[in-house]
Amino acid sequence: MAKAFPGGYFGRALIVDLDTAATEVKPLPESVLRSFIGGAGLGAWLMHELCPPGIDPLEPPAPLMFVFSPLVGTPLTTSAKFAVVAKSPLTGRLTDALASSHFAIAGKLTGHDAIVLRGRCADRSVAVIDGDSVTLTPADDLWGLPAADAERRLRERMGPAWRVAAIGPAGERQVRYATISHDGRHAGRGGLGAVLGSKLCKAVVVRASRKVAPADPGAVLAAAKELRGRSFGPATAKYRELGTMANLLAFNAISTLPTRNFSAARFDEAPALGDEEVSTLRQVARNSCASCSIGCEHIYRGSGGKNTRMEYENVFALGPLCGVSDPDAVIAASGRCDELGIDTISAGGTIAWAMESAEAGLIDAPWLRFGDGDALIRAIEEIGTREGLGELLAEGSRRASRAVGQGSEAFAAHVKGLELPGYEPRTLQAMALGLAVNARGADHNRSGAYEVDLAGGHDRLTGGAPQVAGAIETEDRAAIMDSLILCKFLRGVFEDPFAEWAALLRTVTGWDVDAAELARTARRIVIAKRLFNLREGWTREEDWLPERFLTQSLELDSGRAAALTPDRLTGMVNAYYRGRGLEPTGVPEPGTLRELDLENMSQFDRGSTAIREN
Amino acid sequence: MGTAKAALEWHGSTLLRRVTGIVGRVVGGPVIVVRAPGQELPALAPAVEVVEDAREGRGPLQGLAAGLRAVGDRAAGAYVSSTDVPLLHPAFVRRIVGALGQDEDVVLPEIGGHPQPLAAAYRTRLLGVVEELIASDRLRPAFVFERCRVLRLSETALLTDPMLARLDPGLSSVENLNNPDDYRQARALEPPEVNVERFGTLAPESGPRRTVVAACTLGAAAAAVGLTLDEHVVAALNGDQIIRDPELPLAAGDSVAFLAADAGG
């Protein structure tokens, strides 16, 4: 008699060949699921298994994965999430973007813990996944539509039980930071939409047809009720009442708001974009993701009457980072990014680089200037259509700056090719390390090191041992939250996170997992991602920040200068490596691989990595 | 006074807690308190270090030697303060410390024609000189100044610093308490005015989020706007450090931003 599978899992991944619509099922051993859980963790394992080494992410054999998790489908608040995982066309490294929507539940209940797309459709198509079968249907009538419109048409055509993940025009044109969207949410970072677009696939459509039960349904229900109660408490008040937009003025007050392509950390016109101005005058609704009791979505109406979901990262990237203070322009720009299917952070970062380059006379775009809202929207439009300057900017700031040269690489604000989020690294030096070493690139979701900086207790302008320890700890916590998956906005309600997460996983799976095992799992996931990047050619030079941050200081109102020197960053990176069990080259020590059962993932040339000398 | 000056209360704090806090806000390194052997001290911030005079009753040079010895392997210079200066302003400390260049051993303010050796900055390398003077019973600070390079700063010179001129134009930073009358007058002073701004969910539902309050400590400023510094609330002082310590002393002109502790995405 076959052994019963752990609760919350199907134990299988569906692999779809888009050339032929053929499918195969890849069994997922219980040992793998227990070692990598789901979401971003299981995605890292699958990438090692299924992604051909050295592949161009936009070539047909490159896989694109929708990876679910054991908590999906349970009543646990914020658990209706999934990870989209691929080799990023923007960074050439592993990327995993999470999103919350009914697609997570319907996708998992196709009967799979992951759906992997490979190959390329013969024509523009929609991949319809129903159980183990896949049908490719023509998408000519959908091509060119925003993702939300394509989703609406498909659901009208197929019925409300079907859930859709789709790309916009930017994904079709393989803009390297195009998104995949569903229920108005986006798997945003790293260009996953470009990967789907490269496969001539406009959308993936799924519906629930199977069931999967947790190991202890009663305990899960009780845990869900208790967690839901906590989710209404003060730890989530900010997200519920104001949304992440509340960060803008607070960050401005502490010189942490990246402004005019990181040339400053305070934006004098920030109040025009702050929650007081925008929320009071323009907010029209509040929404929740599927299965979420927090309700962080705050919807705003622009001057044209269009409603747009606004978050801190949209506003920072398209506002202060580009020097734009007109809220109508920022709302319109954000809405246009959503329609085209573009990551707002990378769009803002790349445009801000272009504005600085244009003002310096390095690129021929006299219309493009900091502070010009019309220019911002024009740039977004050109990126989404790859017309005019958009052909260059669609490549992201790293490739664009290399193409332009003339020293413009120094102010392209990216790590590993991924544009920086809205956290100034010179005034948040734990975050500086988190941004530098993360596998995905400059990222605030896989590294929450800013929590260390903003918690008080350590000098946020002087990175050292406490910042390194904090960066490792927050990275570990993110690895588990991104694999279970639970929304990070819930993180403040857990007093003993690893123990509480282990308890949730026990009730769902039936495993006797504890906090210590989960802490080891976190380390395994972080190192597994690093190993994938190593296999793809990562060197230590990539765990670094752009020159601007290491050569230009910022003056604070207190009179202190915020400076991050190469020596200090080198010291923090070295300490991070030691803390993670890595060699000075950034390569995992053999003992680390043994301890984490990752020896079979070490397909890289240990001698090929370089050591930075500073 | 009837009570050791260090323990004298001033607007809800002690003089020693206040002075160490003000100095700590400015200097980049450790803060050292030198006490007489066995002297009881009021509560201090956890980071403050305490050392003892080798011998009691030997005057300021004995304390100076103990302090320089305690900090010498960690800092090239030190700001030296008495404990009875409730109006000490961070801008004053910053002005003195900032003037200590490579060509000076001491930065010595002279106010009203009087040198202020206990409101001055010293190179820690002077420890040997100070110890020699103590050994030869030459216990006045003036003997130190005879043997090193001293930058003397008059009121006019001090107030060329625009921040100091704005925040402590009368140089009250050096006004010490020599008798009960001085203390009474100091206690009668209003707490300093500080600017407070509340962000996010801490902002009032109506009315301005910015206000001016009279508060000597961070906790008092929070209370003045109806907040408590707990696990959900932190403060940023002058746009710089994130702080949770309600005892942190505030000075005139400070700006305090109260933020939700879960700031971030």
PDB file of C-alpha atoms in Angstrom, chain B residues 1-255:
ATOM      1  CA  MET B   1      23.109  71.065  47.466  1.00  0.00           C
ATOM      2  CA  GLY B   2      22.327  68.265  49.880  1.00  0.00           C
ATOM      3  CA  THR B   3      22.513  65.737  47.078  1.00  0.00           C
ATOM      4  CA  ALA B   4      25.341  64.722  44.780  1.00  0.00           C
ATOM      5  CA  LYS B   5      25.094  66.853  41.655  1.00  0.00           C
ATOM      6  CA  ALA B   6      24.996  63.774  39.449  1.00  0.00           C
ATOM      7  CA  ALA B   7      21.691  62.714  40.973  1.00  0.00           C
ATOM      8  CA  LEU B   8      19.967  66.095  40.914  1.00  0.00           C
ATOM      9  CA  GLU B   9      16.624  65.943  39.161  1.00  0.00           C
ATOM     10  CA  TRP B  10      15.965  68.164  36.174  1.00  0.00           C
ATOM     11  CA  HIS B  11      12.596  67.903  34.423  1.00  0.00           C
ATOM     12  CA  GLY B  12      12.182  64.214  35.076  1.00  0.00           C
ATOM     13  CA  SER B  13      15.758  63.123  34.496  1.00  0.00           C
ATOM     14  CA  THR B  14      18.995  63.384  36.463  1.00  0.00           C
ATOM     15  CA  LEU B  15      21.794  65.734  35.561  1.00  0.00           C
ATOM     16  CA  LEU B  16      24.180  62.843  34.956  1.00  0.00           C
ATOM     17  CA  ARG B  17      21.716  60.958  32.742  1.00  0.00           C
ATOM     18  CA  ARG B  18      21.116  64.136  30.802  1.00  0.00           C
ATOM     19  CA  VAL B  19      24.747  65.139  30.317  1.00  0.00           C
ATOM     20  CA  THR B  20      25.878  61.652  29.315  1.00  0.00           C
ATOM     21  CA  GLY B  21      22.957  61.460  26.903  1.00  0.00           C
ATOM     22  CA  ILE B  22      23.720  64.825  25.302  1.00  0.00           C
ATOM     23  CA  VAL B  23      27.410  63.981  24.912  1.00  0.00           C
ATOM     24  CA  GLY B  24      26.537  60.525  23.614  1.00  0.00           C
ATOM     25  CA  ARG B  25      24.368  62.034  20.912  1.00  0.00           C
ATOM     26  CA  VAL B  26      27.397  63.772  19.426  1.00  0.00           C
ATOM     27  CA  VAL B  27      30.530  61.732  19.978  1.00  0.00           C
ATOM     28  CA  GLY B  28      31.160  58.711  17.834  1.00  0.00           C
ATOM     29  CA  GLY B  29      32.664  56.572  20.555  1.00  0.00           C
ATOM     30  CA  PRO B  30      32.082  55.486  24.123  1.00  0.00           C
ATOM     31  CA  VAL B  31      30.801  57.690  26.923  1.00  0.00           C
ATOM     32  CA  ILE B  32      32.702  57.308  30.203  1.00  0.00           C
ATOM     33  CA  VAL B  33      31.591  58.434  33.638  1.00  0.00           C
ATOM     34  CA  VAL B  34      34.352  58.884  36.191  1.00  0.00           C
ATOM     35  CA  ARG B  35      33.157  58.552  39.765  1.00  0.00           C
ATOM     36  CA  ALA B  36      34.793  58.785  43.155  1.00  0.00           C
ATOM     37  CA  PRO B  37      35.669  55.428  44.686  1.00  0.00           C
ATOM     38  CA  GLY B  38      32.424  53.807  45.820  1.00  0.00           C
ATOM     39  CA  GLN B  39      30.255  56.714  44.710  1.00  0.00           C
ATOM     40  CA  GLU B  40      26.667  55.777  43.981  1.00  0.00           C
ATOM     41  CA  LEU B  41      25.405  56.956  40.612  1.00  0.00           C
ATOM     42  CA  PRO B  42      21.910  57.404  39.264  1.00  0.00           C
ATOM     43  CA  ALA B  43      20.682  55.119  36.474  1.00  0.00           C
ATOM     44  CA  LEU B  44      22.540  55.495  33.205  1.00  0.00           C
ATOM     45  CA  ALA B  45      21.981  54.328  29.652  1.00  0.00           C
ATOM     46  CA  PRO B  46      23.320  50.776  29.212  1.00  0.00           C
ATOM     47  CA  ALA B  47      26.081  51.859  26.842  1.00  0.00           C
ATOM     48  CA  VAL B  48      27.632  54.308  29.309  1.00  0.00           C
ATOM     49  CA  GLU B  49      30.781  52.996  30.991  1.00  0.00           C
ATOM     50  CA  VAL B  50      31.793  53.831  34.538  1.00  0.00           C
ATOM     51  CA  VAL B  51      35.357  54.032  35.861  1.00  0.00           C
ATOM     52  CA  GLU B  52      36.667  55.193  39.223  1.00  0.00           C
ATOM     53  CA  ASP B  53      39.152  57.800  40.262  1.00  0.00           C
ATOM     54  CA  ALA B  54      42.293  56.187  41.550  1.00  0.00           C
ATOM     55  CA  ARG B  55      42.175  58.475  44.573  1.00  0.00           C
ATOM     56  CA  GLU B  56      39.413  60.686  45.879  1.00  0.00           C
ATOM     57  CA  GLY B  57      39.728  64.426  46.296  1.00  0.00           C
ATOM     58  CA  ARG B  58      42.515  65.056  43.815  1.00  0.00           C
ATOM     59  CA  GLY B  59      40.500  67.404  41.647  1.00  0.00           C
ATOM     60  CA  PRO B  60      39.630  67.452  37.966  1.00  0.00           C
ATOM     61  CA  LEU B  61      42.992  66.174  36.690  1.00  0.00           C
ATOM     62  CA  GLN B  62      42.493  62.889  38.522  1.00  0.00           C
ATOM     63  CA  GLY B  63      39.161  62.438  36.783  1.00  0.00           C
ATOM     64  CA  LEU B  64      40.615  63.552  33.482  1.00  0.00           C
ATOM     65  CA  ALA B  65      43.364  60.946  33.775  1.00  0.00           C
ATOM     66  CA  ALA B  66      40.872  58.181  34.562  1.00  0.00           C
ATOM     67  CA  GLY B  67      38.709  59.139  31.626  1.00  0.00           C
ATOM     68  CA  LEU B  68      41.551  59.447  29.118  1.00  0.00           C
ATOM     69  CA  ARG B  69      42.930  56.102  30.286  1.00  0.00           C
ATOM     70  CA  ALA B  70      39.544  54.429  29.816  1.00  0.00           C
ATOM     71  CA  VAL B  71      39.015  55.721  26.314  1.00  0.00           C
ATOM     72  CA  GLY B  72      42.572  56.057  25.025  1.00  0.00           C
ATOM     73  CA  ASP B  73      42.704  52.844  23.018  1.00  0.00           C
ATOM     74  CA  ARG B  74      39.403  53.611  21.341  1.00  0.00           C
ATOM     75  CA  ALA B  75      39.492  57.304  20.509  1.00  0.00           C
ATOM     76  CA  ALA B  76      42.025  59.979  19.603  1.00  0.00           C
ATOM     77  CA  GLY B  77      40.080  62.711  21.312  1.00  0.00           C
ATOM     78  CA  ALA B  78      37.533  63.131  24.084  1.00  0.00           C
ATOM     79  CA  TYR B  79      35.006  65.755  25.096  1.00  0.00           C
ATOM     80  CA  VAL B  80      35.224  66.347  28.834  1.00  0.00           C
ATOM     81  CA  SER B  81      32.244  67.651  30.745  1.00  0.00           C
ATOM     82  CA  SER B  82      31.214  68.306  34.300  1.00  0.00           C
ATOM     83  CA  THR B  83      27.900  66.808  35.324  1.00  0.00           C
ATOM     84  CA  ASP B  84      26.169  70.001  36.482  1.00  0.00           C
ATOM     85  CA  VAL B  85      25.364  71.562  33.113  1.00  0.00           C
ATOM     86  CA  PRO B  86      21.663  70.961  32.440  1.00  0.00           C
ATOM     87  CA  LEU B  87      21.643  73.307  29.467  1.00  0.00           C
ATOM     88  CA  LEU B  88      24.498  71.591  27.660  1.00  0.00           C
ATOM     89  CA  HIS B  89      23.521  71.527  24.003  1.00  0.00           C
ATOM     90  CA  PRO B  90      24.690  68.971  21.426  1.00  0.00           C
ATOM     91  CA  ALA B  91      25.603  71.838  19.110  1.00  0.00           C
ATOM     92  CA  PHE B  92      28.112  73.080  21.680  1.00  0.00           C
ATOM     93  CA  VAL B  93      29.719  69.666  22.050  1.00  0.00           C
ATOM     94  CA  ARG B  94      29.835  69.315  18.279  1.00  0.00           C
ATOM     95  CA  ARG B  95      31.489  72.741  17.932  1.00  0.00           C
ATOM     96  CA  ILE B  96      34.214  71.897  20.447  1.00  0.00           C
ATOM     97  CA  VAL B  97      34.900  68.397  19.188  1.00  0.00           C
ATOM     98  CA  GLY B  98      34.841  69.605  15.600  1.00  0.00           C
ATOM     99  CA  ALA B  99      37.596  72.132  16.327  1.00  0.00           C
ATOM    100  CA  LEU B 100      39.998  69.479  17.597  1.00  0.00           C
ATOM    101  CA  GLY B 101      42.318  69.200  14.618  1.00  0.00           C
ATOM    102  CA  GLN B 102      45.605  67.449  14.207  1.00  0.00           C
ATOM    103  CA  ASP B 103      47.481  70.581  15.324  1.00  0.00           C
ATOM    104  CA  GLU B 104      45.722  70.869  18.694  1.00  0.00           C
ATOM    105  CA  ASP B 105      45.911  68.909  21.913  1.00  0.00           C
ATOM    106  CA  VAL B 106      43.098  70.811  23.590  1.00  0.00           C
ATOM    107  CA  VAL B 107      40.158  72.897  22.426  1.00  0.00           C
ATOM    108  CA  LEU B 108      39.391  75.220  25.311  1.00  0.00           C
ATOM    109  CA  PRO B 109      36.394  77.540  25.317  1.00  0.00           C
ATOM    110  CA  GLU B 110      36.896  80.840  27.091  1.00  0.00           C
ATOM    111  CA  ILE B 111      33.637  82.467  28.066  1.00  0.00           C
ATOM    112  CA  GLY B 112      33.505  85.790  29.827  1.00  0.00           C
ATOM    113  CA  GLY B 113      37.270  85.566  29.916  1.00  0.00           C
ATOM    114  CA  HIS B 114      37.164  82.348  31.910  1.00  0.00           C
ATOM    115  CA  PRO B 115      38.613  79.119  30.514  1.00  0.00           C
ATOM    116  CA  GLN B 116      36.239  76.144  30.677  1.00  0.00           C
ATOM    117  CA  PRO B 117      38.412  73.053  31.171  1.00  0.00           C
ATOM    118  CA  LEU B 118      35.349  70.926  31.960  1.00  0.00           C
ATOM    119  CA  ALA B 119      33.662  71.844  28.702  1.00  0.00           C
ATOM    120  CA  ALA B 120      36.662  71.151  26.504  1.00  0.00           C
ATOM    121  CA  ALA B 121      38.085  68.567  24.145  1.00  0.00           C
ATOM    122  CA  TYR B 122      41.370  66.773  24.811  1.00  0.00           C
ATOM    123  CA  ARG B 123      43.628  64.534  22.832  1.00  0.00           C
ATOM    124  CA  THR B 124      43.840  61.192  24.606  1.00  0.00           C
ATOM    125  CA  ARG B 125      47.587  61.221  24.028  1.00  0.00           C
ATOM    126  CA  LEU B 126      47.780  63.815  26.822  1.00  0.00           C
ATOM    127  CA  LEU B 127      47.317  61.071  29.401  1.00  0.00           C
ATOM    128  CA  GLY B 128      51.054  60.876  30.127  1.00  0.00           C
ATOM    129  CA  VAL B 129      51.285  64.617  30.698  1.00  0.00           C
ATOM    130  CA  VAL B 130      48.288  64.554  33.032  1.00  0.00           C
ATOM    131  CA  GLU B 131      49.704  61.634  35.016  1.00  0.00           C
ATOM    132  CA  GLU B 132      53.049  63.388  35.399  1.00  0.00           C
ATOM    133  CA  LEU B 133      51.321  66.500  36.726  1.00  0.00           C
ATOM    134  CA  ILE B 134      49.296  64.457  39.204  1.00  0.00           C
ATOM    135  CA  ALA B 135      52.416  62.676  40.384  1.00  0.00           C
ATOM    136  CA  SER B 136      54.037  66.018  41.066  1.00  0.00           C
ATOM    137  CA  ASP B 137      50.932  67.380  42.781  1.00  0.00           C
ATOM    138  CA  ARG B 138      50.396  69.995  40.111  1.00  0.00           C
ATOM    139  CA  LEU B 139      46.629  69.483  40.053  1.00  0.00           C
ATOM    140  CA  ARG B 140      45.260  72.505  38.201  1.00  0.00           C
ATOM    141  CA  PRO B 141      44.146  72.128  34.573  1.00  0.00           C
ATOM    142  CA  ALA B 142      46.130  75.228  33.699  1.00  0.00           C
ATOM    143  CA  PHE B 143      49.318  73.213  34.146  1.00  0.00           C
ATOM    144  CA  VAL B 144      48.160  70.885  31.376  1.00  0.00           C
ATOM    145  CA  PHE B 145      47.629  73.806  29.040  1.00  0.00           C
ATOM    146  CA  GLU B 146      51.163  75.036  29.670  1.00  0.00           C
ATOM    147  CA  ARG B 147      52.524  71.798  28.260  1.00  0.00           C
ATOM    148  CA  CYS B 148      50.490  71.336  25.105  1.00  0.00           C
ATOM    149  CA  ARG B 149      49.001  73.073  22.118  1.00  0.00           C
ATOM    150  CA  VAL B 150      45.729  74.719  23.080  1.00  0.00           C
ATOM    151  CA  LEU B 151      43.154  76.221  20.754  1.00  0.00           C
ATOM    152  CA  ARG B 152      41.307  78.808  22.811  1.00  0.00           C
ATOM    153  CA  LEU B 153      37.860  79.749  21.489  1.00  0.00           C
ATOM    154  CA  SER B 154      36.218  82.958  22.625  1.00  0.00           C
ATOM    155  CA  GLU B 155      32.449  83.511  22.557  1.00  0.00           C
ATOM    156  CA  THR B 156      32.813  85.240  19.216  1.00  0.00           C
ATOM    157  CA  ALA B 157      34.835  82.383  17.796  1.00  0.00           C
ATOM    158  CA  LEU B 158      32.425  79.778  19.130  1.00  0.00           C
ATOM    159  CA  LEU B 159      29.412  81.525  17.664  1.00  0.00           C
ATOM    160  CA  THR B 160      30.827  81.588  14.169  1.00  0.00           C
ATOM    161  CA  ASP B 161      29.228  78.174  13.990  1.00  0.00           C
ATOM    162  CA  PRO B 162      25.752  78.985  12.664  1.00  0.00           C
ATOM    163  CA  MET B 163      24.123  75.967  14.267  1.00  0.00           C
ATOM    164  CA  LEU B 164      25.479  76.834  17.695  1.00  0.00           C
ATOM    165  CA  ALA B 165      24.595  80.484  17.190  1.00  0.00           C
ATOM    166  CA  ARG B 166      21.020  79.472  16.409  1.00  0.00           C
ATOM    167  CA  LEU B 167      20.518  76.846  19.090  1.00  0.00           C
ATOM    168  CA  ASP B 168      22.561  78.151  22.030  1.00  0.00           C
ATOM    169  CA  PRO B 169      23.276  81.830  21.331  1.00  0.00           C
ATOM    170  CA  GLY B 170      23.890  82.632  24.998  1.00  0.00           C
ATOM    171  CA  LEU B 171      26.281  79.689  25.404  1.00  0.00           C
ATOM    172  CA  SER B 172      24.206  78.381  28.273  1.00  0.00           C
ATOM    173  CA  SER B 173      25.878  75.052  27.682  1.00  0.00           C
ATOM    174  CA  VAL B 174      28.612  75.987  30.162  1.00  0.00           C
ATOM    175  CA  GLU B 175      26.345  77.365  32.885  1.00  0.00           C
ATOM    176  CA  ASN B 176      26.987  75.085  35.833  1.00  0.00           C
ATOM    177  CA  LEU B 177      25.258  74.821  39.189  1.00  0.00           C
ATOM    178  CA  ASN B 178      27.458  75.977  42.041  1.00  0.00           C
ATOM    179  CA  ASN B 179      24.887  76.442  44.763  1.00  0.00           C
ATOM    180  CA  PRO B 180      21.223  75.741  45.616  1.00  0.00           C
ATOM    181  CA  ASP B 181      20.141  79.031  44.082  1.00  0.00           C
ATOM    182  CA  ASP B 182      21.667  78.049  40.759  1.00  0.00           C
ATOM    183  CA  TYR B 183      19.811  74.754  40.944  1.00  0.00           C
ATOM    184  CA  ARG B 184      16.511  76.435  41.844  1.00  0.00           C
ATOM    185  CA  GLN B 185      16.836  78.790  38.914  1.00  0.00           C
ATOM    186  CA  ALA B 186      17.685  75.944  36.591  1.00  0.00           C
ATOM    187  CA  ARG B 187      14.649  73.976  37.707  1.00  0.00           C
ATOM    188  CA  ALA B 188      12.454  76.999  37.125  1.00  0.00           C
ATOM    189  CA  LEU B 189      13.421  77.068  33.473  1.00  0.00           C
ATOM    190  CA  GLU B 190      10.919  75.666  31.006  1.00  0.00           C
ATOM    191  CA  PRO B 191      11.954  72.458  29.262  1.00  0.00           C
ATOM    192  CA  PRO B 192      13.415  73.047  25.813  1.00  0.00           C
ATOM    193  CA  GLU B 193      11.071  73.446  22.878  1.00  0.00           C
ATOM    194  CA  VAL B 194      11.307  70.626  20.364  1.00  0.00           C
ATOM    195  CA  ASN B 195       9.574  70.025  17.054  1.00  0.00           C
ATOM    196  CA  VAL B 196       7.509  66.872  16.876  1.00  0.00           C
ATOM    197  CA  GLU B 197       6.049  65.221  13.817  1.00  0.00           C
ATOM    198  CA  ARG B 198       3.929  62.073  13.705  1.00  0.00           C
ATOM    199  CA  PHE B 199       3.819  59.829  10.673  1.00  0.00           C
ATOM    200  CA  GLY B 200       1.562  57.156   9.289  1.00  0.00           C
ATOM    201  CA  THR B 201      -0.897  55.665  11.713  1.00  0.00           C
ATOM    202  CA  LEU B 202       0.567  57.792  14.504  1.00  0.00           C
ATOM    203  CA  ALA B 203      -0.564  61.001  12.855  1.00  0.00           C
ATOM    204  CA  PRO B 204      -3.708  62.586  14.292  1.00  0.00           C
ATOM    205  CA  GLU B 205      -6.898  61.994  12.370  1.00  0.00           C
ATOM    206  CA  SER B 206      -7.420  65.711  12.200  1.00  0.00           C
ATOM    207  CA  GLY B 207      -5.231  68.664  12.915  1.00  0.00           C
ATOM    208  CA  PRO B 208      -1.579  69.174  12.139  1.00  0.00           C
ATOM    209  CA  ARG B 209       0.862  66.298  12.334  1.00  0.00           C
ATOM    210  CA  ARG B 210       3.604  68.775  13.248  1.00  0.00           C
ATOM    211  CA  THR B 211       3.692  70.568  16.553  1.00  0.00           C
ATOM    212  CA  VAL B 212       6.083  72.145  19.053  1.00  0.00           C
ATOM    213  CA  VAL B 213       6.238  70.741  22.575  1.00  0.00           C
ATOM    214  CA  ALA B 214       8.307  71.481  25.654  1.00  0.00           C
ATOM    215  CA  ALA B 215      10.117  68.280  26.587  1.00  0.00           C
ATOM    216  CA  CYS B 216      13.440  67.326  28.132  1.00  0.00           C
ATOM    217  CA  THR B 217      13.337  63.700  27.068  1.00  0.00           C
ATOM    218  CA  LEU B 218      12.083  61.619  24.202  1.00  0.00           C
ATOM    219  CA  GLY B 219       9.522  59.999  26.467  1.00  0.00           C
ATOM    220  CA  ALA B 220       8.204  63.382  27.509  1.00  0.00           C
ATOM    221  CA  ALA B 221       7.908  64.469  23.894  1.00  0.00           C
ATOM    222  CA  ALA B 222       5.981  61.299  23.073  1.00  0.00           C
ATOM    223  CA  ALA B 223       3.662  61.799  26.018  1.00  0.00           C
ATOM    224  CA  ALA B 224       3.055  65.388  24.997  1.00  0.00           C
ATOM    225  CA  VAL B 225       1.463  64.159  21.771  1.00  0.00           C
ATOM    226  CA  GLY B 226      -0.321  61.204  23.333  1.00  0.00           C
ATOM    227  CA  LEU B 227       2.154  58.491  22.342  1.00  0.00           C
ATOM    228  CA  THR B 228       4.106  55.889  24.265  1.00  0.00           C
ATOM    229  CA  LEU B 229       7.407  54.499  23.036  1.00  0.00           C
ATOM    230  CA  ASP B 230       6.607  50.791  22.922  1.00  0.00           C
ATOM    231  CA  GLU B 231       7.178  47.926  20.478  1.00  0.00           C
ATOM    232  CA  HIS B 232       5.009  49.674  17.906  1.00  0.00           C
ATOM    233  CA  VAL B 233       6.496  53.173  18.089  1.00  0.00           C
ATOM    234  CA  VAL B 234      10.025  54.426  17.444  1.00  0.00           C
ATOM    235  CA  ALA B 235      11.463  57.880  17.020  1.00  0.00           C
ATOM    236  CA  ALA B 236      14.026  59.449  14.752  1.00  0.00           C
ATOM    237  CA  LEU B 237      15.995  62.315  16.241  1.00  0.00           C
ATOM    238  CA  ASN B 238      16.878  65.100  13.819  1.00  0.00           C
ATOM    239  CA  GLY B 239      16.408  62.723  10.925  1.00  0.00           C
ATOM    240  CA  ASP B 240      19.268  60.607  12.187  1.00  0.00           C
ATOM    241  CA  GLN B 241      19.200  57.638  14.536  1.00  0.00           C
ATOM    242  CA  ILE B 242      16.140  55.519  15.229  1.00  0.00           C
ATOM    243  CA  ILE B 243      15.607  55.497  18.988  1.00  0.00           C
ATOM    244  CA  ARG B 244      13.335  53.778  21.478  1.00  0.00           C
ATOM    245  CA  ASP B 245      14.915  55.078  24.706  1.00  0.00           C
ATOM    246  CA  PRO B 246      12.396  57.336  26.474  1.00  0.00           C
ATOM    247  CA  GLU B 247      15.179  58.739  28.670  1.00  0.00           C
ATOM    248  CA  LEU B 248      17.120  60.169  25.741  1.00  0.00           C
ATOM    249  CA  PRO B 249      17.648  63.865  26.510  1.00  0.00           C
ATOM    250  CA  LEU B 250      16.340  66.454  24.102  1.00  0.00           C
ATOM    251  CA  ALA B 251      17.658  69.947  23.551  1.00  0.00           C
ATOM    252  CA  ALA B 252      16.225  73.130  22.164  1.00  0.00           C
ATOM    253  CA  GLY B 253      15.565  72.979  18.447  1.00  0.00           C
ATOM    254  CA  ASP B 254      15.566  69.202  18.213  1.00  0.00           C
ATOM    255  CA  SER B 255      13.207  67.594  15.720  1.00  0.00           C
TER     256      SER B 255
END
